[in-house]
Amino acid sequence: MQHIVINAASQLIYDVFGDTGQHARTAVGVNQLPMDMTVEIEAIFETTVNN
């Protein structure tokens, strides 16, 4: 079921950033995560300032 949460996170990024927010992502299931989390989402963003 991780893919459902990841899909929602992907949609949120796209909703906030529009076409600029298009990205690649991966959903991987594991038996256990630290602190009993059910999903871990990691992201790296690069921003620019237009003057």
N, CA and C of each residue as an Amber inpcrd file, in Angstrom:
protein
   153
   0.8070000  -1.2020000   0.0000000   0.0000000   0.0000000   0.0000000
   0.8560000   1.2740000   0.0000000   2.1790000   1.1350000   0.0900000
   3.0420000   2.3180000   0.0980000   2.8400000   3.1580000  -1.1530000
   2.5790000   2.5000000  -2.2700000   2.4470000   3.2380000  -3.5240000
   1.2910000   4.2400000  -3.4890000   0.2660000   3.9700000  -2.7210000
  -0.8680000   4.9010000  -2.6270000  -0.4340000   6.1980000  -1.9410000
   0.3360000   6.0800000  -0.8640000   0.8360000   7.2630000  -0.1550000
   1.8310000   8.0110000  -1.0320000   2.7100000   7.2770000  -1.7000000
   3.7050000   7.9120000  -2.5600000   3.0240000   8.6190000  -3.7300000
   1.9770000   8.0070000  -4.2910000   1.2300000   8.6700000  -5.3670000
   0.6480000   9.9930000  -4.8890000   0.1150000  10.0130000  -3.6740000
  -0.4530000  11.2500000  -3.1260000   0.6360000  12.2980000  -2.9140000
   1.7970000  11.8900000  -2.4360000   2.9080000  12.8240000  -2.2460000
   3.3680000  13.3770000  -3.5920000   3.4340000  12.5190000  -4.6010000
   3.8090000  12.9610000  -5.9450000   2.8000000  13.9620000  -6.4870000
   1.5330000  13.7050000  -6.2750000   0.4890000  14.6150000  -6.7550000
   0.5740000  15.9550000  -6.0410000   0.8690000  15.9390000  -4.7360000
   1.0120000  17.1820000  -3.9790000   2.1550000  18.0240000  -4.5400000
   3.2870000  17.3960000  -4.8090000   4.4300000  18.1240000  -5.3750000
   4.0400000  18.7380000  -6.7160000   3.3510000  17.9570000  -7.5500000
   2.9150000  18.4660000  -8.8490000   1.8970000  19.5930000  -8.6860000
   0.9710000  19.4560000  -7.7440000  -0.0340000  20.5000000  -7.5100000
   0.6110000  21.8080000  -7.0610000   1.6520000  21.7220000  -6.2450000
   2.3190000  22.9200000  -5.7300000   3.1980000  23.5660000  -6.7990000
   3.9760000  22.7560000  -7.5240000   4.9750000  23.2930000  -8.4500000
   4.5620000  23.2490000  -9.9180000   3.4190000  22.6660000 -10.2360000
   2.9760000  22.5780000 -11.6300000   3.9140000  21.7130000 -12.4510000
   4.0630000  22.0610000 -13.7390000   4.9220000  21.2640000 -14.6190000
   6.3650000  21.2210000 -14.1360000   6.8010000  22.2590000 -13.4210000
   8.1550000  22.2770000 -12.8640000   8.3250000  21.1850000 -11.8140000
   7.2320000  20.7440000 -11.2220000   7.2770000  19.7220000 -10.1780000
   7.2710000  18.2960000 -10.6870000   7.3260000  18.1090000 -12.0200000
   7.3850000  16.7390000 -12.5370000   8.6710000  16.0870000 -12.0530000
   8.5840000  14.8150000 -11.6880000   9.7260000  14.1580000 -11.0690000
   9.6290000  12.6470000 -11.2490000  10.7110000  11.9900000 -10.9040000
  10.7360000  10.5270000 -10.8550000  10.6060000  10.1150000  -9.4000000
  10.0340000   8.9330000  -9.1610000   9.9200000   8.4510000  -7.7860000
   9.8740000   6.9370000  -7.7850000  10.1480000   6.3900000  -6.6190000
  10.1350000   4.9440000  -6.4290000   9.4040000   4.6340000  -5.1330000
   8.6280000   3.5620000  -5.1160000   7.9710000   3.0830000  -3.8990000
   8.4910000   1.6770000  -3.6170000   9.0610000   1.4830000  -2.4400000
   9.6410000   0.1950000  -2.0630000   9.0330000  -0.2360000  -0.7340000
   8.5640000  -1.4500000  -0.6520000   8.0130000  -1.9740000   0.5950000
   9.0920000  -2.6490000   1.4280000   9.0840000  -2.4060000   2.7240000
  10.0180000  -3.0430000   3.6510000   9.2370000  -3.5540000   4.8560000
   9.8450000  -4.4520000   5.6150000   9.1810000  -5.0170000   6.7900000
   9.0680000  -4.0360000   7.9430000  10.0850000  -3.1800000   8.1090000
  10.0880000  -2.2770000   9.2580000  10.9100000  -1.0460000   8.9350000
  10.4220000   0.1030000   9.3940000  11.1530000   1.3580000   9.2860000
  11.4380000   1.8740000  10.6940000  12.4320000   2.7650000  10.8410000
  12.7290000   3.3190000  12.1580000  11.5090000   3.9940000  12.7770000
  11.3930000   3.9120000  14.0790000  10.3350000   4.5520000  14.8640000
   8.9470000   4.0880000  14.4240000   8.8530000   2.8610000  13.9160000
   7.5890000   2.2500000  13.4890000   6.8140000   3.0790000  12.4670000
   7.5350000   3.8580000  11.6470000   6.8740000   4.6100000  10.5800000
   6.3550000   3.6360000   9.5330000   5.2760000   3.9970000   8.8730000
   4.7210000   3.1360000   7.8300000   5.2490000   3.5020000   6.4530000
   5.6230000   4.7730000   6.2630000   6.1390000   5.2440000   4.9790000
   7.2300000   6.2670000   5.2400000   8.2820000   6.2210000   4.4450000
   9.3400000   7.2290000   4.5030000   9.4100000   7.8920000   3.1380000
   9.3750000   9.2160000   3.1310000   9.4640000   9.9720000   1.8840000
  10.6900000  10.8610000   1.9770000  11.5600000  10.7590000   0.9830000
  12.7760000  11.5590000   0.9320000  12.7590000  12.3400000  -0.3690000
  13.1620000  13.5950000  -0.3160000  13.1540000  14.4230000  -1.5160000
  14.3550000  15.3520000  -1.5190000  14.8280000  15.6550000  -2.7080000
  15.8700000  16.6530000  -2.9060000  15.3000000  17.6780000  -3.8800000
  15.2630000  18.9380000  -3.4720000  14.7220000  19.9990000  -4.3080000
  15.8290000  20.9530000  -4.7060000  15.7640000  21.4400000  -5.9210000
  16.6660000  22.4850000  -6.3880000  15.7930000  23.6630000  -6.8000000
  16.1270000  24.8310000  -6.3090000  15.3320000  26.0080000  -6.6360000
  16.1960000  27.0590000  -7.3120000  15.5630000  27.9230000  -8.0580000
  16.2400000  29.0590000  -8.6720000  15.3960000  30.2970000  -8.4340000
  16.0460000  31.4470000  -8.4770000  15.3550000  32.7180000  -8.3150000
  15.4170000  33.4430000  -9.6490000  14.2640000  33.8150000 -10.1680000
  14.2100000  34.5790000 -11.4170000  14.0830000  36.0540000 -11.0850000
  15.0170000  36.8470000 -11.5840000  14.9780000  38.2990000 -11.3330000
  14.4220000  39.0190000 -12.5170000
